Coordinates of C-alpha atoms and ligand atoms in Angstrom, one line a residue:
Chain A
M1 CA 70.4 91.7 108.8
L2 CA 72.9 89.0 109.6
E3 CA 72.0 85.4 108.8
I4 CA 74.2 82.6 109.8
N5 CA 73.0 79.4 108.5
N6 CA 74.0 76.0 109.6
V7 CA 77.8 77.0 109.9
R8 CA 80.2 74.4 110.6
K9 CA 83.9 74.8 111.6
T10 CA 86.3 71.9 112.5
F11 CA 89.8 72.7 113.7
N12 CA 92.3 70.1 113.1
A13 CA 90.1 68.0 111.3
R14 CA 91.0 64.4 110.8
T15 CA 93.7 64.5 113.5
V16 CA 93.6 63.5 117.5
N17 CA 93.0 67.4 118.0
E18 CA 89.9 67.4 116.0
R19 CA 87.5 69.9 117.5
V20 CA 84.3 70.7 116.3
A21 CA 84.2 74.6 117.2
L22 CA 81.0 75.6 115.4
N23 CA 78.4 72.8 115.2
D24 CA 76.0 73.7 112.4
I25 CA 75.1 76.8 114.2
T26 CA 72.3 79.2 113.0
L27 CA 71.7 82.6 114.1
R28 CA 69.7 85.6 112.8
L29 CA 70.3 89.0 113.8
E30 CA 68.1 92.1 113.1
D31 CA 69.5 95.5 112.1
R32 CA 69.3 96.9 115.4
D33 CA 70.2 94.0 117.6
F34 CA 72.8 94.5 120.2
V35 CA 73.5 90.9 121.1
T36 CA 75.8 89.9 123.9
V37 CA 77.3 86.5 123.8
I38 CA 78.3 84.4 126.7
G39 CA 79.5 80.8 127.2
G40 CA 82.2 78.8 128.8
N41 CA 85.8 78.5 127.6
G42 CA 85.9 76.9 124.2
A43 CA 82.3 77.2 123.7
G44 CA 82.9 78.6 120.1
K45 CA 82.3 82.3 120.6
S46 CA 85.5 83.6 119.3
T47 CA 85.3 81.3 116.4
L48 CA 81.8 82.5 115.6
L49 CA 82.9 86.1 115.4
N50 CA 86.3 85.1 113.2
A51 CA 83.8 82.9 110.9
V52 CA 81.9 85.9 110.1
A53 CA 84.9 88.0 109.9
G54 CA 86.4 85.5 107.5
V55 CA 89.6 84.7 109.2
W56 CA 89.5 81.4 107.5
P57 CA 87.0 79.7 105.5
V58 CA 84.2 77.7 107.2
E59 CA 83.4 74.1 106.0
S60 CA 79.8 74.4 105.3
G61 CA 76.7 76.6 105.9
S62 CA 76.4 80.3 104.6
I63 CA 76.7 83.8 106.2
V64 CA 74.6 86.5 104.7
L65 CA 75.1 90.2 105.7
D66 CA 72.7 92.8 104.5
G67 CA 71.7 90.7 101.6
T68 CA 75.2 89.8 100.6
D69 CA 76.3 86.3 100.8
I70 CA 79.8 86.8 102.4
T71 CA 80.7 83.1 103.0
S72 CA 83.4 82.8 100.5
L73 CA 84.6 86.5 100.5
P74 CA 88.3 86.9 101.7
E75 CA 88.7 88.6 105.0
H76 CA 89.9 92.1 103.8
K77 CA 87.0 92.3 101.5
R78 CA 84.4 91.5 104.1
A79 CA 86.2 94.2 106.1
A80 CA 84.4 96.9 104.2
L81 CA 81.2 95.7 106.2
L82 CA 82.5 94.8 109.5
G83 CA 84.0 96.6 112.5
R84 CA 86.1 94.6 114.8
V85 CA 87.7 95.2 118.3
F86 CA 89.8 92.2 119.8
Q87 CA 90.4 90.9 123.1
D88 CA 94.3 91.6 122.8
P89 CA 94.7 95.4 122.8
M90 CA 97.9 94.9 120.7
M91 CA 95.9 93.5 118.0
G92 CA 93.5 96.1 116.9
T93 CA 96.1 98.9 116.1
A94 CA 99.6 99.3 114.2
A95 CA 101.8 100.1 117.3
S96 CA 104.6 101.5 115.2
M97 CA 102.3 104.1 113.4
Q98 CA 100.7 107.5 114.6
I99 CA 97.4 107.8 116.2
E100 CA 96.2 109.8 113.3
E101 CA 97.8 107.3 110.8
N102 CA 95.8 104.5 112.3
L103 CA 92.4 106.4 112.1
A104 CA 93.2 107.3 108.5
L105 CA 93.9 103.7 107.8
A106 CA 90.4 102.9 109.2
A107 CA 88.7 105.6 107.3
R108 CA 89.5 104.0 104.1
R109 CA 88.3 100.7 105.0
G110 CA 86.4 99.3 102.0
Q111 CA 87.9 101.9 99.7
K112 CA 90.4 101.3 97.0
R113 CA 93.8 102.5 98.3
T114 CA 95.3 104.9 95.8
L115 CA 98.2 107.1 95.4
R116 CA 96.5 110.0 97.1
P117 CA 97.7 111.2 100.3
G118 CA 97.4 108.7 103.1
I119 CA 95.9 111.5 105.3
T120 CA 94.7 114.9 104.6
R121 CA 94.3 118.2 106.8
E122 CA 90.6 118.1 106.8
E123 CA 90.8 114.5 108.2
R124 CA 93.2 115.6 110.8
A125 CA 90.7 118.2 112.1
R126 CA 87.9 115.6 112.2
Y127 CA 90.1 113.2 113.9
R128 CA 91.0 115.7 116.4
D129 CA 87.3 116.4 117.4
M130 CA 86.5 112.7 117.6
L131 CA 89.4 112.0 119.9
A132 CA 88.4 114.8 122.2
E133 CA 84.9 113.4 122.5
L134 CA 86.6 110.2 124.1
G135 CA 88.0 112.4 126.7
L136 CA 91.3 110.6 126.9
G137 CA 93.5 113.5 126.0
L138 CA 94.4 111.8 122.8
E139 CA 93.6 114.8 120.7
D140 CA 96.8 116.5 121.8
R141 CA 98.9 113.3 120.9
M142 CA 97.7 112.8 117.4
T143 CA 101.2 112.1 116.1
A144 CA 102.4 109.9 119.0
K145 CA 102.9 106.3 118.0
V146 CA 100.1 104.2 119.2
G147 CA 102.5 101.8 120.9
L148 CA 102.9 104.5 123.6
L149 CA 99.2 104.2 124.5
S150 CA 97.8 102.2 127.4
G151 CA 95.4 99.1 126.8
G152 CA 92.4 101.2 127.6
Q153 CA 93.4 104.1 125.3
R154 CA 94.3 101.5 122.5
Q155 CA 90.9 99.8 123.0
A156 CA 89.0 103.1 122.8
L157 CA 91.1 104.0 119.7
T158 CA 90.3 100.6 118.1
L159 CA 86.6 101.1 118.9
L160 CA 86.8 104.5 117.2
M161 CA 88.5 102.9 114.1
A162 CA 86.0 100.1 114.0
T163 CA 83.1 102.7 113.7
L164 CA 84.8 105.6 111.9
K165 CA 83.4 104.3 108.8
K166 CA 80.0 102.9 109.9
P167 CA 80.0 99.1 109.6
K168 CA 77.0 97.0 108.9
L169 CA 77.9 94.8 112.0
L170 CA 80.3 95.4 114.9
L171 CA 82.1 92.5 116.4
L172 CA 83.6 92.9 119.9
D173 CA 85.5 89.8 121.2
E174 CA 86.0 90.2 124.9
H175 CA 87.4 93.5 124.2
T176 CA 87.5 94.8 127.7
A177 CA 88.9 91.5 129.3
A178 CA 92.6 92.6 129.2
L179 CA 91.6 95.9 130.9
D180 CA 91.5 96.7 134.6
P181 CA 87.8 96.8 135.8
R182 CA 87.4 100.7 135.9
T183 CA 89.0 101.2 132.5
A184 CA 86.9 98.2 131.4
A185 CA 83.8 99.9 132.5
K186 CA 84.6 103.1 130.6
V187 CA 85.4 101.2 127.5
L188 CA 82.0 99.4 127.5
E189 CA 80.0 102.6 128.2
L190 CA 81.9 104.2 125.4
S191 CA 81.0 101.0 123.3
E192 CA 77.3 101.4 124.2
R193 CA 77.3 105.1 123.3
I194 CA 78.8 104.5 119.9
I195 CA 76.6 101.7 119.2
Q196 CA 73.4 103.7 120.2
E197 CA 74.4 106.8 118.3
N198 CA 75.1 104.8 115.0
K199 CA 72.4 102.4 115.6
L200 CA 74.9 99.5 115.0
M201 CA 74.1 95.8 114.7
T202 CA 76.5 94.1 117.3
L203 CA 77.8 91.2 118.5
M204 CA 79.6 91.5 121.6
V205 CA 81.3 88.5 123.6
T206 CA 81.9 88.9 127.2
H207 CA 83.0 86.6 130.0
N208 CA 81.2 88.9 132.4
M209 CA 77.6 87.8 133.0
K210 CA 76.6 91.2 134.7
D211 CA 77.6 93.2 131.7
A212 CA 75.8 90.6 129.3
I213 CA 72.8 91.3 131.1
R214 CA 73.2 95.1 131.6
Y215 CA 74.1 95.8 127.9
G216 CA 72.4 95.0 124.8
N217 CA 68.7 94.1 123.8
R218 CA 69.5 90.4 123.5
L219 CA 71.8 87.8 124.9
I220 CA 72.7 84.6 123.6
M221 CA 74.6 81.6 125.2
M222 CA 76.9 79.3 123.6
N223 CA 77.9 75.8 124.3
E224 CA 80.0 73.3 122.4
G225 CA 79.6 75.3 119.1
R226 CA 75.8 75.8 119.3
V227 CA 73.6 78.5 120.7
I228 CA 71.7 77.0 123.7
L229 CA 70.0 80.1 124.9
D230 CA 68.4 83.2 123.2
I231 CA 66.9 85.6 125.4
S232 CA 65.5 89.1 124.2
G233 CA 63.2 91.9 124.6
E234 CA 61.3 92.1 128.2
E235 CA 62.5 88.6 129.3
K236 CA 66.0 90.0 128.9
K237 CA 65.5 93.0 131.0
K238 CA 64.4 90.8 133.9
L239 CA 67.2 88.6 133.6
T240 CA 69.4 87.8 136.7
I241 CA 72.7 86.0 137.2
E242 CA 70.7 83.1 139.1
L243 CA 68.1 83.0 136.2
L244 CA 70.7 82.6 133.8
M245 CA 72.6 80.0 135.6
N246 CA 69.7 78.0 135.9
A247 CA 68.7 78.4 132.3
F248 CA 72.2 77.2 131.4
A249 CA 71.8 74.1 133.7
R250 CA 68.5 73.3 131.9
A251 CA 69.6 74.0 128.3
S252 CA 73.0 72.1 128.6
G253 CA 72.1 69.3 131.1
E254 CA 75.0 70.3 133.1
T255 CA 75.6 72.4 136.1
F256 CA 77.3 75.7 135.7
V257 CA 80.9 75.3 136.8
N258 CA 82.8 77.7 134.8
D259 CA 84.9 80.0 137.3
R260 CA 85.5 82.7 134.8
M261 CA 81.9 83.1 134.3
L262 CA 80.8 83.4 137.9
L263 CA 83.1 86.2 138.5
G264 CA 80.5 88.7 137.1
Chain B
M1 CA 150.1 100.1 106.8
N2 CA 150.7 103.4 105.0
P3 CA 148.3 106.0 106.4
A4 CA 148.4 107.5 102.6
S5 CA 147.1 104.3 101.1
L6 CA 144.2 104.3 103.5
F7 CA 143.6 107.9 102.7
N8 CA 143.6 107.2 99.0
A9 CA 141.2 104.2 99.2
L10 CA 138.5 106.5 101.2
P11 CA 136.7 108.1 98.1
G12 CA 136.3 104.6 96.6
A13 CA 135.0 103.2 99.9
V14 CA 132.5 106.1 100.1
A15 CA 131.3 105.7 96.6
Q16 CA 130.9 102.0 96.9
G17 CA 129.1 102.7 100.3
L18 CA 126.6 105.0 98.6
I19 CA 126.0 102.8 95.9
W20 CA 125.5 99.8 98.3
G21 CA 123.4 102.3 100.4
I22 CA 120.8 102.4 97.8
M23 CA 120.6 98.6 98.0
S24 CA 120.3 98.8 101.6
I25 CA 117.4 101.2 101.5
G26 CA 115.6 98.1 99.4
V27 CA 116.5 95.8 102.2
Y28 CA 115.1 98.3 104.8
I29 CA 111.8 98.2 102.9
T30 CA 111.4 94.5 103.3
Y31 CA 113.3 94.0 106.5
K32 CA 111.9 97.1 108.5
V33 CA 108.9 98.2 106.9
L34 CA 107.2 95.0 105.8
D35 CA 108.9 92.8 108.5
L36 CA 109.9 90.3 105.7
A37 CA 113.3 88.9 105.6
D38 CA 113.9 88.8 101.9
L39 CA 116.9 86.8 100.5
T40 CA 116.0 87.5 96.7
V41 CA 118.4 90.5 96.9
D42 CA 121.5 88.4 96.7
G43 CA 120.2 87.4 93.2
S44 CA 118.7 90.7 92.3
M45 CA 122.0 92.4 93.2
A46 CA 123.4 90.8 90.1
T47 CA 120.3 90.8 87.9
G48 CA 120.2 94.7 87.6
G49 CA 123.9 94.7 86.5
A50 CA 123.5 91.9 84.0
V51 CA 120.4 93.4 82.3
C52 CA 121.8 96.9 82.3
I53 CA 125.2 96.0 80.9
M54 CA 123.9 93.7 78.5
L55 CA 121.4 96.1 77.0
M56 CA 124.3 98.6 76.9
L57 CA 126.5 96.4 75.1
N58 CA 123.6 96.2 72.7
D59 CA 123.7 99.9 72.2
W60 CA 120.7 100.6 74.4
N61 CA 120.4 104.1 75.9
V62 CA 122.0 104.1 79.5
F63 CA 118.6 105.4 81.1
L64 CA 116.4 103.0 79.2
A65 CA 118.9 100.2 80.3
L66 CA 118.6 101.2 83.9
L67 CA 115.0 101.3 83.7
C68 CA 114.9 97.9 82.4
A69 CA 117.3 96.7 85.0
M70 CA 114.8 98.1 87.6
A71 CA 112.0 96.3 86.0
A72 CA 113.8 93.0 86.0
G73 CA 114.4 93.5 89.6
M74 CA 110.9 94.1 90.3
L75 CA 110.2 91.0 88.3
A76 CA 112.2 89.1 90.7
G77 CA 110.5 90.7 93.7
L78 CA 107.1 89.8 92.1
I79 CA 108.2 86.0 91.8
T80 CA 109.2 85.9 95.5
G81 CA 105.9 87.6 96.2
L82 CA 103.9 84.9 94.4
F83 CA 106.1 82.2 95.9
H84 CA 105.3 83.6 99.3
T85 CA 101.5 84.7 99.1
K86 CA 100.0 82.4 96.4
M87 CA 101.8 79.2 97.2
G88 CA 102.3 79.6 101.1
I89 CA 106.1 79.1 100.9
P90 CA 107.7 81.2 103.9
A91 CA 109.2 84.4 102.9
I92 CA 112.7 83.3 103.7
L93 CA 112.4 80.2 101.5
A94 CA 110.6 81.9 98.8
G95 CA 113.5 84.3 98.6
I96 CA 116.0 81.8 98.6
L97 CA 114.1 79.9 95.6
T98 CA 114.2 83.1 93.5
Q99 CA 117.7 83.9 94.4
L100 CA 118.8 80.3 93.1
S101 CA 116.7 80.7 90.0
L102 CA 118.1 84.1 89.4
Y103 CA 121.7 82.6 89.3
S104 CA 120.8 80.6 86.3
L105 CA 118.8 83.5 84.7
N106 CA 121.6 86.0 85.3
L107 CA 124.0 83.8 83.5
A108 CA 121.7 83.3 80.8
V109 CA 121.4 87.2 80.4
M110 CA 125.2 87.3 80.5
D111 CA 125.5 85.0 77.6
F112 CA 126.6 82.3 80.0
K113 CA 129.6 84.0 80.9
A114 CA 130.5 84.6 84.7
N115 CA 131.4 88.0 84.1
Q116 CA 130.9 90.8 81.3
G117 CA 132.9 94.0 81.2
I118 CA 132.1 97.3 79.8
N119 CA 134.5 99.9 78.4
V120 CA 134.3 103.2 80.1
T121 CA 135.7 105.0 77.2
K122 CA 133.3 103.4 74.7
Y123 CA 130.1 103.6 76.6
Q124 CA 128.2 106.4 78.4
L125 CA 128.2 105.1 81.8
L126 CA 126.4 106.7 84.8
V127 CA 129.0 106.4 87.3
S128 CA 132.8 105.1 87.0
Q129 CA 135.6 104.1 89.4
R130 CA 137.9 106.1 87.3
N131 CA 136.3 109.5 88.0
V132 CA 136.3 108.8 92.0
R133 CA 139.0 111.5 92.6
T134 CA 138.0 113.8 90.1
L135 CA 136.4 117.1 91.5
D136 CA 133.5 117.8 88.9
L137 CA 130.1 116.5 88.1
S138 CA 131.4 113.3 86.7
N139 CA 132.4 112.2 90.3
P140 CA 130.4 109.0 91.2
I141 CA 130.0 110.2 94.8
F142 CA 128.1 113.2 93.4
I143 CA 125.8 111.3 90.9
T144 CA 125.1 108.6 93.3
L145 CA 124.2 111.2 95.9
L146 CA 121.8 112.5 93.2
V147 CA 120.3 109.0 92.6
L148 CA 120.0 108.4 96.4
A149 CA 118.2 111.7 96.9
L150 CA 115.9 110.7 94.1
V151 CA 115.3 107.3 95.5
I152 CA 114.6 108.6 99.0
G153 CA 112.3 111.3 97.9
V154 CA 110.1 109.0 95.7
L155 CA 110.0 106.7 98.6
Y156 CA 109.0 109.3 101.0
W157 CA 106.2 110.4 98.9
F158 CA 105.0 106.8 98.1
F159 CA 104.9 105.8 101.8
G160 CA 102.8 108.8 102.4
T161 CA 100.1 107.6 100.0
E162 CA 97.1 105.5 100.9
T163 CA 98.8 102.5 99.1
G164 CA 102.1 103.4 100.9
C165 CA 100.2 103.3 104.2
S166 CA 98.6 100.2 103.6
L167 CA 102.1 98.6 103.1
R168 CA 103.4 100.2 106.5
A169 CA 100.3 98.7 108.2
T170 CA 100.8 95.3 106.7
G171 CA 104.4 95.0 108.1
A172 CA 103.3 96.6 111.5
N173 CA 100.3 94.5 112.2
E174 CA 99.0 92.2 109.5
A175 CA 95.7 91.1 111.6
M176 CA 94.8 94.7 112.0
A177 CA 95.6 95.5 108.4
R178 CA 93.3 92.9 107.0
A179 CA 90.6 94.0 109.5
Q180 CA 91.0 97.4 108.0
G181 CA 90.3 95.9 104.5
I182 CA 93.9 96.0 103.4
N183 CA 94.7 93.1 100.8
T184 CA 98.1 92.1 102.8
K185 CA 99.0 89.6 100.2
R186 CA 99.0 92.3 97.5
A187 CA 100.9 94.8 99.9
K188 CA 103.7 92.2 100.3
I189 CA 104.0 91.4 96.7
L190 CA 104.0 95.1 96.0
G191 CA 106.7 95.9 98.8
L192 CA 108.9 93.1 97.4
M193 CA 108.8 94.5 93.9
I194 CA 109.7 98.1 94.9
S195 CA 112.4 96.6 97.1
N196 CA 114.1 94.3 94.4
G197 CA 113.6 97.3 91.9
I198 CA 115.8 99.6 94.0
V199 CA 118.1 96.8 94.5
A200 CA 118.5 96.2 90.9
L201 CA 119.1 99.8 90.4
S202 CA 121.9 99.8 92.9
S203 CA 123.2 96.8 91.0
A204 CA 123.2 98.3 87.6
M205 CA 125.2 101.2 89.2
L206 CA 127.7 99.0 90.9
A207 CA 128.2 97.4 87.6
H208 CA 129.0 100.7 86.0
Y209 CA 131.1 101.8 88.8
Q210 CA 133.4 98.8 88.5
G211 CA 133.1 98.4 84.8
F212 CA 131.7 94.9 84.7
V213 CA 129.1 92.7 86.0
D214 CA 129.6 89.5 87.7
V215 CA 127.4 86.8 88.2
N216 CA 128.4 86.6 92.0
M217 CA 128.4 90.3 92.8
G218 CA 125.5 90.0 94.8
R219 CA 126.5 87.2 97.2
G220 CA 126.1 88.2 100.7
A221 CA 124.4 91.4 99.6
I222 CA 121.5 91.0 102.3
V223 CA 124.1 90.8 105.1
I224 CA 125.7 94.1 103.8
G225 CA 122.1 95.6 103.7
L226 CA 121.2 94.4 107.1
A227 CA 124.4 95.7 108.4
A228 CA 123.6 99.0 107.0
V229 CA 120.2 99.1 108.5
I230 CA 121.6 98.0 111.9
I231 CA 124.3 100.4 111.9
S232 CA 121.8 103.2 111.1
E233 CA 119.5 102.0 113.9
V234 CA 122.5 102.0 116.5
I235 CA 123.7 105.5 115.7
F236 CA 120.7 107.4 114.2
G237 CA 117.8 105.3 115.7
K238 CA 116.9 107.7 118.4
L239 CA 117.9 110.8 116.5
F240 CA 115.8 110.4 113.2
R241 CA 112.1 110.0 113.3
N242 CA 111.1 111.2 110.0
F243 CA 111.0 108.7 107.3
A244 CA 113.2 110.2 104.7
L245 CA 115.8 110.8 107.3
K246 CA 115.6 107.0 108.3
L247 CA 116.2 106.1 104.7
L248 CA 119.2 108.5 104.6
A249 CA 120.7 107.1 107.9
V250 CA 120.5 103.6 106.1
A251 CA 122.7 104.9 103.2
V252 CA 125.1 106.5 105.8
G253 CA 125.2 103.1 107.6
A254 CA 126.1 101.4 104.4
V255 CA 129.1 104.2 103.8
L256 CA 130.2 103.7 107.4
Y257 CA 130.2 99.7 106.8
F258 CA 132.5 100.2 103.8
L259 CA 134.7 102.6 105.5
V260 CA 135.1 100.0 108.5
I261 CA 135.8 97.4 106.0
Q262 CA 138.5 99.5 104.3
V263 CA 140.2 100.2 107.6
V264 CA 140.1 96.5 108.6
L265 CA 141.6 95.8 105.0
W266 CA 144.2 98.3 105.6
L267 CA 145.0 96.7 109.0
G268 CA 146.0 93.7 106.9
L269 CA 142.7 91.5 107.1
N270 CA 142.8 88.8 104.4
T271 CA 140.2 89.9 102.0
N272 CA 138.8 86.3 101.8
L273 CA 137.8 86.6 105.4
L274 CA 135.8 89.5 105.1
K275 CA 132.5 87.7 104.5
L276 CA 133.0 85.8 107.7
L277 CA 133.6 89.1 109.5
S278 CA 130.4 90.8 108.2
A279 CA 128.4 87.8 109.0
L280 CA 129.8 87.7 112.6
I281 CA 129.4 91.3 113.3
V282 CA 125.6 91.2 111.9
A283 CA 124.9 88.2 114.0
V284 CA 126.1 90.0 117.1
F285 CA 124.1 93.0 116.5
L286 CA 120.9 91.1 115.4
G287 CA 121.3 89.0 118.7
I288 CA 121.6 92.5 120.8
P289 CA 117.9 93.2 121.1
Y290 CA 117.2 89.5 122.1
W291 CA 119.9 89.7 125.0
R292 CA 118.5 93.0 126.0
A293 CA 114.9 91.7 126.3
N294 CA 116.4 88.8 128.4
L295 CA 118.0 90.9 130.7
A296 CA 115.2 93.4 131.2
A297 CA 112.9 90.3 131.9
R298 CA 115.3 89.1 134.6
H299 CA 115.9 92.4 136.0
P300 CA 112.6 94.2 135.8
R301 CA 112.9 98.0 136.8
K302 CA 110.2 99.5 138.9
G303 CA 107.8 101.7 137.2
G304 CA 109.5 100.5 133.8
K305 CA 108.4 101.6 130.4
E306 CA 104.7 100.2 130.8
H307 CA 102.2 103.0 130.4
A308 CA 99.2 100.7 131.0
Ligands
ATP1 N1 93.0 78.5 115.5 C1 92.5 77.4 116.3 N2 93.2 76.2 116.0 C2 92.6 75.0 116.7 N3 91.7 75.1 117.5 C3 91.1 76.2 117.8 C4 91.4 77.5 117.1 N4 90.6 78.4 117.5 C5 89.8 77.9 118.3 N5 90.1 76.6 118.5 C6 89.3 75.6 119.2 O1 87.8 75.6 118.9 C7 87.1 75.7 120.3 C8 86.4 77.1 120.2 O2 87.2 77.9 120.6 P1 86.8 79.7 120.8 O3 88.2 80.4 120.8 O4 85.7 79.8 119.6 O5 86.2 79.6 122.2 P2 85.7 80.6 123.0 O6 84.2 80.4 123.2 O7 85.8 82.1 122.4 O8 86.3 80.6 124.3 P3 87.1 81.6 125.5 O9 86.1 82.0 126.3 O10 88.3 80.7 125.9 O11 87.5 82.8 124.4 C9 88.1 75.3 121.4 O12 88.3 74.1 121.8 C10 89.4 75.9 120.7 O13 90.5 75.1 121.4
MG2 MG1 87.3 83.7 122.8

């Protein structure tokens, strides 16, 4: 279970650029929740995920994951509990290292790094099988530098790395936004498959309303650093883009005018 | 410009190049593996010699003295690492601060003298200029090659371990490294320590080789190290993909650098202008990737390297 209690984050505090990105936000996720997160530009979606990941400290509130208070844990320590895939395909992998080396790094998340070999033969065999399952032909290029892969291949690899060591929570921040529609659809399907198979608690940010409706068992909408809409279960299954837009207008008192979100 | 005089100077240039090659490998670790420009080396390139020579003058065993020299270098790297990671000082500035304080510390180690000699006949030195043309096992080229092989071997092993991989990941993509649970601050500190330990070893060997330690002997070391790294990439970049071979290429780069310097001196360049020349050459080579990228951006080729 994930509990986000009254978390506040202000960027550039006490300057003219002050910006409250998370406004005492409270959110609770059950273990099997697969939550899609939507909201306009600057709504605080990425900030929410970064707060959970510990990219920087939050000002107030607490974040409890699976009974552990991680609010003041440094980023690399929380990483033991989290799997993350970023919007930028460059960000999730080390371009100058080999595919198998990247996987081996991920396999040791949350473990002490010792003077034992960075990758073993058994691991290689295991990674080969996992890569073969992706169906991208990466199993024959295990020693190729990740920098040679396409954006979609890199995101698929990052997804594998994020879940190689089963995380308590998977954070996906618009991880298909930089891909062409066909590749994006593939990576999304792969994400869902991995989430289902491993029964992962997931927060997935997307700008695509259709995807937000199609995937997951729960949908939240953010605006100005708060959750303004939280739909799950049967209600979510009946959602349409129109219903969602009306709900937004009611909840925020504004009409929905974000081009990027309409695109879905 | 007597060809014989150039020929005579070559063994010395090779020996010096190899010793500086060890230092350049230290620079490679920070500059290439960790993606940090560490200026500590200008200081630690004198620290190693100072510690080693002074201990030997106090009748310490040569190998123990060498080990202490390396430990002193690692300590210097630790200080830079702490400045950088615990005090948020940019890496370059952190290195400069350590380098400056090392100047005083090196003098203190050397009893506040600008240089300290060590007699080849009285002390058992690891390498000595005197033997540079002898054809037996005491030849400094031979011994330095052995040390080089040892250094490359240990580094090759280390960077294949879990810890070593975490250092490489930190240099390759820090955000990713943290997301994979790597303590990137610690990785940087460790990398700086290893690098400066190697630099100090090279410094101690250089002091042995020339028979004295000078408080200024590290001045410009970073430029020589970068020159070696750049030369190695230009010549061997496409050829060598194995890490050990890359390290070897850096040492070869340093040797080539000293050979070129030797030729330039032979052609009659004033010794005092050497540093100017080195700096300009390194500046040009550092600029090449930038110019290349600009050119590529202005004249994009159809179906370029993008695999997306
Ligand atoms: N590192 C930062 N420094 C300063 N301001 C920031 C930083 N990160 C986010 N912000 C600001 O905080 C607010 C919320 O940003 P955030 O990135 O969370 O929005 P988002 O919902 O992810 O938007 P988008 O859909 O554009 O990705 C924005 O006003 C943004 O400008
Ligand atoms: Mg965002």
